[in-house]
Coordinates of C-alpha atoms and ligand atoms in Angstrom, one line a residue:
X837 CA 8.1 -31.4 -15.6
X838 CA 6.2 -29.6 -12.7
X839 CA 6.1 -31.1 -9.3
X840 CA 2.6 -32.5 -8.2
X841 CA 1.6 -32.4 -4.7
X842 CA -0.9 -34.1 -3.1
X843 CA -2.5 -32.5 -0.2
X844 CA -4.0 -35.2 1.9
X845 CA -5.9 -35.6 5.3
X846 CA -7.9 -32.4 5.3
X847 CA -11.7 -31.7 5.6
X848 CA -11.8 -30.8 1.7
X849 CA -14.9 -28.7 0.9
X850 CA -15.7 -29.5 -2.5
X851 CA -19.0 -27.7 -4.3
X852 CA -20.9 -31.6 -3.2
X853 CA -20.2 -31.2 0.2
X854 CA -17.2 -31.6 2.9
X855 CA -15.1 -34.8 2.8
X856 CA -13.4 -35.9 5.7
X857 CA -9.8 -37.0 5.2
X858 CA -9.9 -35.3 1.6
X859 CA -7.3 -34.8 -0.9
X860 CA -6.4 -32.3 -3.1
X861 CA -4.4 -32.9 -6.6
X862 CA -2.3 -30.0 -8.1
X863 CA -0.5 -30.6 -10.9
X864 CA 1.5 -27.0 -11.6
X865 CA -1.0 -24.4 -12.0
X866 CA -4.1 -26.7 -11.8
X867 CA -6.1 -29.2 -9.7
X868 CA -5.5 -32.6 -11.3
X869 CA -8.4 -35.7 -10.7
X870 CA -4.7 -38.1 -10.3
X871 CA -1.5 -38.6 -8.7
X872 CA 1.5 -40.6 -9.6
X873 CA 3.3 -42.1 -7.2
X874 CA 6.2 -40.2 -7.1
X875 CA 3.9 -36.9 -6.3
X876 CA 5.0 -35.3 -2.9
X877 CA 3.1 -36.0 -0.2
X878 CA 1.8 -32.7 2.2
X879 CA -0.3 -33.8 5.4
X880 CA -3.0 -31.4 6.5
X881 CA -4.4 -33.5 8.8
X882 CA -6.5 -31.2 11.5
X883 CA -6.8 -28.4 8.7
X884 CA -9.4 -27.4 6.7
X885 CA -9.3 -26.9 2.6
X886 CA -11.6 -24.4 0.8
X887 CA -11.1 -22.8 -2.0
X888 CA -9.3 -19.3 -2.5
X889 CA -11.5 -16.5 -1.6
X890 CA -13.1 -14.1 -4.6
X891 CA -13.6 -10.8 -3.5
X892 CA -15.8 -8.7 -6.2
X893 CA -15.7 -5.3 -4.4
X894 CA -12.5 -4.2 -2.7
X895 CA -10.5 -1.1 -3.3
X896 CA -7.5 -1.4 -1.6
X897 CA -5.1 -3.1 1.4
X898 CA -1.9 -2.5 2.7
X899 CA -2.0 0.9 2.7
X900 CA -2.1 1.2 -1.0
X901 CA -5.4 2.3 -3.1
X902 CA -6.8 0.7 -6.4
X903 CA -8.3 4.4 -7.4
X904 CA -4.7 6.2 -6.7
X905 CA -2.0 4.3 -6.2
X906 CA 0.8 3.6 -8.9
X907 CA 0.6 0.1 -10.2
X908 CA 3.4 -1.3 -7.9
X909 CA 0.9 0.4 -5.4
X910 CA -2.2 -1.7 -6.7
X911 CA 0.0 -4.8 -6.6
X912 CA 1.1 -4.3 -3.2
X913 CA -2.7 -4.1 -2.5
X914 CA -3.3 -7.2 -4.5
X915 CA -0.7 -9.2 -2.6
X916 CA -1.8 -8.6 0.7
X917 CA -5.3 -9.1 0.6
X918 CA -3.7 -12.4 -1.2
X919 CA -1.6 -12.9 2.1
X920 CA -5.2 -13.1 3.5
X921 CA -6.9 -15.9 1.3
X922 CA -8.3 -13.7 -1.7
X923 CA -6.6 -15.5 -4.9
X924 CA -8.8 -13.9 -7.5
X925 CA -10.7 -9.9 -7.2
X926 CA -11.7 -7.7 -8.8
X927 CA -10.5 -3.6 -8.6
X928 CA -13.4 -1.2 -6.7
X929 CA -12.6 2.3 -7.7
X930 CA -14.1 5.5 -6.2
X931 CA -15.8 8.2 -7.1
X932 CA -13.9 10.7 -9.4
X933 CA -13.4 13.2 -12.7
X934 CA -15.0 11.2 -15.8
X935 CA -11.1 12.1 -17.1
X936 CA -9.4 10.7 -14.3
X937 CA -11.6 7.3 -14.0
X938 CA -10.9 6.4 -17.2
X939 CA -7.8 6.6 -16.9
X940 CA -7.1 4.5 -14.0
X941 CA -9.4 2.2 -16.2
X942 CA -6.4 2.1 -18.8
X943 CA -3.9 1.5 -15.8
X944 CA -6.0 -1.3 -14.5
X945 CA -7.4 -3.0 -17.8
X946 CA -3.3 -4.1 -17.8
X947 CA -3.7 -5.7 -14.5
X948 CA -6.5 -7.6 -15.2
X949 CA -5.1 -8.5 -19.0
X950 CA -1.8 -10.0 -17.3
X951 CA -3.9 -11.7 -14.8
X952 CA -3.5 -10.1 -11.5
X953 CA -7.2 -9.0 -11.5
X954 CA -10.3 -10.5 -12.6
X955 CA -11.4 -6.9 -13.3
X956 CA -12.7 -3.8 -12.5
X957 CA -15.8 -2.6 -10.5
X958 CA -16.8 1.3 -10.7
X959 CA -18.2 1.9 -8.0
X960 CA -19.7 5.9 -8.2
X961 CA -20.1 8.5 -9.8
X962 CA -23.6 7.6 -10.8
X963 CA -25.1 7.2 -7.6
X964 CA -27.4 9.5 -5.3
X965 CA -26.5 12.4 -3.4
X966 CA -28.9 11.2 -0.7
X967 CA -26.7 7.6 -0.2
X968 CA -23.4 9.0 -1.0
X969 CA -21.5 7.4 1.8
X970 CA -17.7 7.9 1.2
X971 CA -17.9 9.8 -1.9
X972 CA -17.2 13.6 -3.0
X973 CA -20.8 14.9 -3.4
X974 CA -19.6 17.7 -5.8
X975 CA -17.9 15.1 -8.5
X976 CA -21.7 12.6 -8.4
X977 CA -23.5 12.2 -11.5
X978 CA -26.5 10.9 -13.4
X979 CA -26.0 7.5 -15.0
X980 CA -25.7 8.3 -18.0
X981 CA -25.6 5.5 -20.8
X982 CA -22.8 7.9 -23.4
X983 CA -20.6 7.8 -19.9
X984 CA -20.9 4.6 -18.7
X985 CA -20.3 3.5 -22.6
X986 CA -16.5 5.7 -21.9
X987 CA -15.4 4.1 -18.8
X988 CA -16.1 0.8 -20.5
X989 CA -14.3 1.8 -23.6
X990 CA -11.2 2.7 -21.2
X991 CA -11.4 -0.8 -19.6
X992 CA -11.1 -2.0 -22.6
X993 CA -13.8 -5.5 -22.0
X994 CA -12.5 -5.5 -18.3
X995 CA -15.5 -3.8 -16.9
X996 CA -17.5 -6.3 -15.1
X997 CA -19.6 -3.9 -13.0
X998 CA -20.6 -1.1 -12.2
X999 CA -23.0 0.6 -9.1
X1000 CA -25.4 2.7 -9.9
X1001 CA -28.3 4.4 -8.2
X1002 CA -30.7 3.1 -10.8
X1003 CA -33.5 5.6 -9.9
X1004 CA -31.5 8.9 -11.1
X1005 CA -32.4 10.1 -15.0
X1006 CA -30.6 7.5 -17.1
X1007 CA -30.5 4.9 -14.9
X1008 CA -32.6 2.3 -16.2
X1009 CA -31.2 2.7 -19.6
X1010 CA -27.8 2.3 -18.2
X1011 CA -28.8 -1.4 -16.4
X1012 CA -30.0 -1.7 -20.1
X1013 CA -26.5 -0.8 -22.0
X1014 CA -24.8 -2.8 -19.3
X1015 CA -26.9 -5.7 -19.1
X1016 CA -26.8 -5.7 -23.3
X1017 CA -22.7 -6.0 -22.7
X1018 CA -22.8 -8.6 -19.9
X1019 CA -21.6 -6.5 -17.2
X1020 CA -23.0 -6.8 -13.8
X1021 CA -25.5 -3.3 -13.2
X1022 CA -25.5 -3.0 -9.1
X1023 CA -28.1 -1.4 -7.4
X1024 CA -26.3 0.7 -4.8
X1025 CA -25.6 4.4 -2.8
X1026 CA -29.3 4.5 -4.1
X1027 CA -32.4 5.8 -2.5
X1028 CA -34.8 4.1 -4.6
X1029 CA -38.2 3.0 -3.9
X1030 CA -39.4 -0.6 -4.0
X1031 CA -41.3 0.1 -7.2
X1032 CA -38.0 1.6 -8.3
X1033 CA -36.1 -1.1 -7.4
X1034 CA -38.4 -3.7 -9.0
X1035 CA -37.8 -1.4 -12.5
X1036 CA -34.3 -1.9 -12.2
X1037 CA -33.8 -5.4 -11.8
X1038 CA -36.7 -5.9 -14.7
X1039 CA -34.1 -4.1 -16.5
X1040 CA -31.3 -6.6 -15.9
X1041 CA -29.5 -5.5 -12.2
X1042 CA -28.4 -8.7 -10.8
X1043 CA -26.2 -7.5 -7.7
X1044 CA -27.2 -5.3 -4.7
X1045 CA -24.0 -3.6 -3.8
X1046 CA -23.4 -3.8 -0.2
X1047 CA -27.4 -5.0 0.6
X1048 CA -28.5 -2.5 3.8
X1049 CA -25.3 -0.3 3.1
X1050 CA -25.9 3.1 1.7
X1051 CA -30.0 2.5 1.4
X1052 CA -32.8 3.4 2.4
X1053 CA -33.9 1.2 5.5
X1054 CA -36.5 -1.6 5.4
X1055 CA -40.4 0.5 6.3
X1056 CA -43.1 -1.3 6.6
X1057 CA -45.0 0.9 4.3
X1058 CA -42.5 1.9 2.2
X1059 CA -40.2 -0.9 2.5
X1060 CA -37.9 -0.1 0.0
X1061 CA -34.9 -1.6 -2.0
X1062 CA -34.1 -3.9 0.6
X1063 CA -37.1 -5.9 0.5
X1064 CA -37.1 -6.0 -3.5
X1065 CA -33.7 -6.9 -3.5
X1066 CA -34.0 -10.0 -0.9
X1067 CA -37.2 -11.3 -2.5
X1068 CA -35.9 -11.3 -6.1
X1069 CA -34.0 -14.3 -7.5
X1070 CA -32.4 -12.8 -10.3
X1071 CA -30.2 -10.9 -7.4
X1072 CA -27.4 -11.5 -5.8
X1073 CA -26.6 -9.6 -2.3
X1074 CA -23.1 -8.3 -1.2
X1075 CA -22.4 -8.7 2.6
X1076 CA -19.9 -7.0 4.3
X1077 CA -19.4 -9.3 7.1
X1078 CA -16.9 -7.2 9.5
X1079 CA -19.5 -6.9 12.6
X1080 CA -19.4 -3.4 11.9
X1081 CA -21.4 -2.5 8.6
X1082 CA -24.0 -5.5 9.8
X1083 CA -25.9 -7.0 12.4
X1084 CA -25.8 -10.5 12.7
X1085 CA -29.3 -10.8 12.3
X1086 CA -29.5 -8.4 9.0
X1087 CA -27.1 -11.1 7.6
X1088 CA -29.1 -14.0 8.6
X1089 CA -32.0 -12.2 6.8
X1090 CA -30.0 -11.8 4.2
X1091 CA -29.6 -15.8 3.3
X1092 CA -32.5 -16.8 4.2
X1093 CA -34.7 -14.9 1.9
X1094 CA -31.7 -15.6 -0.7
X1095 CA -30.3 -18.8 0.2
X1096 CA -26.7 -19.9 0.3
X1097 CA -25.8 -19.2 -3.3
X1098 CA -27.2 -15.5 -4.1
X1099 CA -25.4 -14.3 -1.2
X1100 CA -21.6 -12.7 -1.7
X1101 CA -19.2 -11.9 1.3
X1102 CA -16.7 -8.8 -0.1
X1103 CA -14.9 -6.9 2.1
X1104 CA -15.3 -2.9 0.6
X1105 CA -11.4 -3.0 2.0
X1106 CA -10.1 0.8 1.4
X1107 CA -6.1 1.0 1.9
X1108 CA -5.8 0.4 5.6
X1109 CA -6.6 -3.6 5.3
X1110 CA -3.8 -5.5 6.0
X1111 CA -2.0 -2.4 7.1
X1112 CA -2.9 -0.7 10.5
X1113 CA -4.9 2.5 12.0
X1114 CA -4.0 6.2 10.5
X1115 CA -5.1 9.0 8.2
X1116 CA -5.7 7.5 5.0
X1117 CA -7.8 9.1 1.5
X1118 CA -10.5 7.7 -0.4
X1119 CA -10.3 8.7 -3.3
X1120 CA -10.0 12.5 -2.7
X1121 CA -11.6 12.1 0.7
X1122 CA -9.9 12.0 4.4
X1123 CA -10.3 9.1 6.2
X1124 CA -9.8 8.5 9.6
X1125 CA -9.0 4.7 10.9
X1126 CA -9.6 4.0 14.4
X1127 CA -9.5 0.2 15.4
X1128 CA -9.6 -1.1 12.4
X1129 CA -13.2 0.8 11.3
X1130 CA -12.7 3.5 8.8
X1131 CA -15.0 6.8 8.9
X1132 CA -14.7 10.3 6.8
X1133 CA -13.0 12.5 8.8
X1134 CA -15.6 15.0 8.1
X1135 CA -18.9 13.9 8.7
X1136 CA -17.8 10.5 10.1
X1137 CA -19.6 8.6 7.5
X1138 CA -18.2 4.8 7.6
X1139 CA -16.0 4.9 4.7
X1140 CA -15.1 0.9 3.8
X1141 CA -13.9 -2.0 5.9
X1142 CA -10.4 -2.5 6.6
X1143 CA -11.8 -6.1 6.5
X1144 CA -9.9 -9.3 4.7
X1145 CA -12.0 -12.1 3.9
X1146 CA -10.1 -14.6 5.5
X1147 CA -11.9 -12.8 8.9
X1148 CA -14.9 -12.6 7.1
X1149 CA -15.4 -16.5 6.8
X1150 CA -13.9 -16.9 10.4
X1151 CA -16.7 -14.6 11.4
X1152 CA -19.6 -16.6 9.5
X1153 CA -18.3 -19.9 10.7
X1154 CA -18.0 -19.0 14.3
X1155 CA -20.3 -16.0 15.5
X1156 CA -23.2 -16.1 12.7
X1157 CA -23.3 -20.1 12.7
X1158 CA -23.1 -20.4 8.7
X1159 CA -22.6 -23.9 7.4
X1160 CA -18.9 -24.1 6.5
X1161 CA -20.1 -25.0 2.8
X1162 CA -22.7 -22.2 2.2
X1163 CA -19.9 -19.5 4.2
X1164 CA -17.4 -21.3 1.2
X1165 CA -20.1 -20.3 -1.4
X1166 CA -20.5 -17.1 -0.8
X1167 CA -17.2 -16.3 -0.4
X1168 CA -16.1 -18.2 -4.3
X1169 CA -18.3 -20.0 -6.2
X1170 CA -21.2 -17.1 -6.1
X1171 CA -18.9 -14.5 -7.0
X1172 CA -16.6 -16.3 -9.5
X1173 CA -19.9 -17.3 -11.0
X1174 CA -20.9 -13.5 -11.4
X1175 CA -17.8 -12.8 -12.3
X1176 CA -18.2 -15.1 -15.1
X1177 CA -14.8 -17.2 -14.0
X1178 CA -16.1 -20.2 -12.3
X1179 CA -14.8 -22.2 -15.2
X1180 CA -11.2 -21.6 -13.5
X1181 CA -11.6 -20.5 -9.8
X1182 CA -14.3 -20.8 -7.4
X1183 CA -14.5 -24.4 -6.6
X1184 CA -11.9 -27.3 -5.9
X1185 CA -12.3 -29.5 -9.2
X1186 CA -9.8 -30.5 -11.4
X1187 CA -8.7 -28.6 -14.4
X1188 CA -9.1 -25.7 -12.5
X1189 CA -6.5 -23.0 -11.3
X1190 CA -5.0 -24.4 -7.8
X1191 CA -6.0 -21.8 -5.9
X1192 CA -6.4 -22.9 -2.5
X1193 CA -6.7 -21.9 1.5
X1194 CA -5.5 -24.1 4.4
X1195 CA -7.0 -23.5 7.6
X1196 CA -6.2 -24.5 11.2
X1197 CA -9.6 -26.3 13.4
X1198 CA -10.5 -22.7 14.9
X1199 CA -10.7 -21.4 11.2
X1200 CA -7.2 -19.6 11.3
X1201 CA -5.5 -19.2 7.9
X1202 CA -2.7 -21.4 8.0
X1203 CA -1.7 -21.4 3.7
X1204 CA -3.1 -19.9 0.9
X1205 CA -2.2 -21.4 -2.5
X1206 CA -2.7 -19.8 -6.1
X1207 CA -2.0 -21.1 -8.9
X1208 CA -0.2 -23.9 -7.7
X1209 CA 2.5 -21.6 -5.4
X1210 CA 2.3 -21.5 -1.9
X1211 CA 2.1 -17.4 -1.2
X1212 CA 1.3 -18.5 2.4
X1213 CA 3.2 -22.0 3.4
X1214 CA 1.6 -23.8 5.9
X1215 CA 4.3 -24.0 8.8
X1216 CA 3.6 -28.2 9.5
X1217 CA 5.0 -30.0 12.5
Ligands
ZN1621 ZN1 -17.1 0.0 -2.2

């Protein structure tokens, strides 16, 4: 029979709101609505309870890379950005060969079928030369539909998006295919016009990879992607909220034109997240980490975060004055919505996975459950 714990005396932020002196059921893997009265007892009195982070664009963290590294490599990764709060993500990969992106397709479709991803995100090759940000400009390519159709053969149904500058020859029918197949199209790395943009999500785009990132800037006559990407409700926006891709402001922008549930934090980590400064690749590019931002060595193009979500929310609690509820939506119910698994993760309601972070009164992780096993034990006096 598995053990159930009851996690008592926290501020438990459920999806109606925070209760004060909460509890939280888990019953083995799951959240369960009742105890019995032999269930151990865990006091988290003076802590906080949210539930585990969902990160839909990351592409590596402690010191390993989801495009290169060996799967022991990409579970190394997994596990520390899980150290950090992040109990369900996705797999970012960069730009590459067709050849070669398909095949780390087939290496990751296994991770996601035995449950250690919720799937994988291509990020590149069909985006713009003009936005390429950390990518190889010689290996970019149109979108085209017969292409995107092979990397989500080799995922084998674990696809669930892809970024794509939707203004390049073969975009638009590309949101179309991908829309058709319920896989996210994001409009990203793009230098598309408003009018453009507005195309694109008539077509079915329904993210904006990394809003302000890798886009043409907001102009008051030609105001761009930005502006059709904040006005339209059928988007959601990806924030990278690491002080250094952002300005507080931008990010205020950002939810209130979308309000608090079409906005997702991710944290775009490349390999050094969890790990330290030093020379590290992006796919087949040199990057150079300096206290803790990561730029191309050549060009000195910011190339990712080295950010872990568990800073992220810390960041949007206490510097950009987010709600604690709206900061817990868009780091786990918005994206496990998108992701199409808020019917196990995402929120704290029973018969869902127990996948769970404690933190401390100043917003410092303190435990991270998933699945019902502490990976982080809160140390309790
Ligand atoms: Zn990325």
């Amino acid at each position: 029979m598995a053990a159930v714990k009851v996690l008592s005396g926290a501020r438990v932020v459920l999806p109606t709101g925070v209760v004060e002196g909460g509890r939280v059921i888990v019953d083995g893997t799951r959240i369960a609505g009742s105890a019995p009265g032999s269930a151990e007892r865990v006091d988290l009195t003076g802590h906080w309870v949210v539930p585990g982070f969902v990160d839909m664009h990351v592409h590596g963290g402690g010191g390993a890379s989801f495009t290169n590294g060996t799967v022991e490599d990409v579970l190394k990764g997994i596990h520390t950005h899980r150290l950090h709060g992040t109990t369900t993500m996705v797999a970012s990969t960069v730009t590459g060969e067709m050849d070669f992106l398909a095949q780390r397709a087939g290496l990751l479709s296994e991770l996601v079928e035995q449950g250690d991803l919720a799937g994988i995100h291509f990020e590149g090759p069909f985006i713009s030369p003009c936005r390429k940000g950390a990518h190889s400009e010689d290996l970019l390519r149109h979108p085209d539909p017969a292409e995107v159709r092979k990397l989500m053969d080799a995922a084998r149904g674990t696809a669930k998006m892809f970024t794509l500058a939707t203004e390049l020859p073969g975009g638009l029918d590309s949101v179309r295919l991908l829309a058709e197949h319920g896989v996210i199209a994001a409009i990203g790395h793009t230098d598309a016009t408003y009018e453009q943009t507005v195309e694109a999500i008539d077509a079915g785009a329904s993210v904006a990879t990394h809003l302000y990132n890798a886009m043409p800037a907001l102009g008051h006559r030609a105001p761009g992607p930005i502006a059709a990407l904040l006005e339209d409700e059928r988007i959601t926006v990806e924030l990278i909220n690491d002080g250094t891709h952002l300005h507080p402001a931008s990010l205020e922008l950002a939810f209130h034109h979308k309000g608090a549930d079409r906005v997702a934090f991710i944290t775009d980590a490349m390999d050094a997240a969890g790990f330290g400064d030093g020379l590290y690749h992006l796919g087949p590019l040199e990057v150079e980490v300096k206290e803790g931002v990561a730029r191309l060595v050549e060009g000195g193009s910011i190339a990712g975060s080295t950010l872990t979500l568990d800073r992220a929310f810390r960041r949007a609690v206490t510097v950009d004055d987010l709600a604690v509820e709206d900061a817990v939506r868009a780091l786990s119910a918005n994206p496990a919505r998108l992701l199409g698994v808020y019917d196990r993760v995402g929120s704290l309601e029973p018969g869902k996975d127990a996948d769970l972070v404690v933190l401390d009164e100043a917003f410092a992780l303190k435990g991270v459950m998933r699945r019902g096993e502490w990976i982080v034990a809160p140390a309790l006096g």
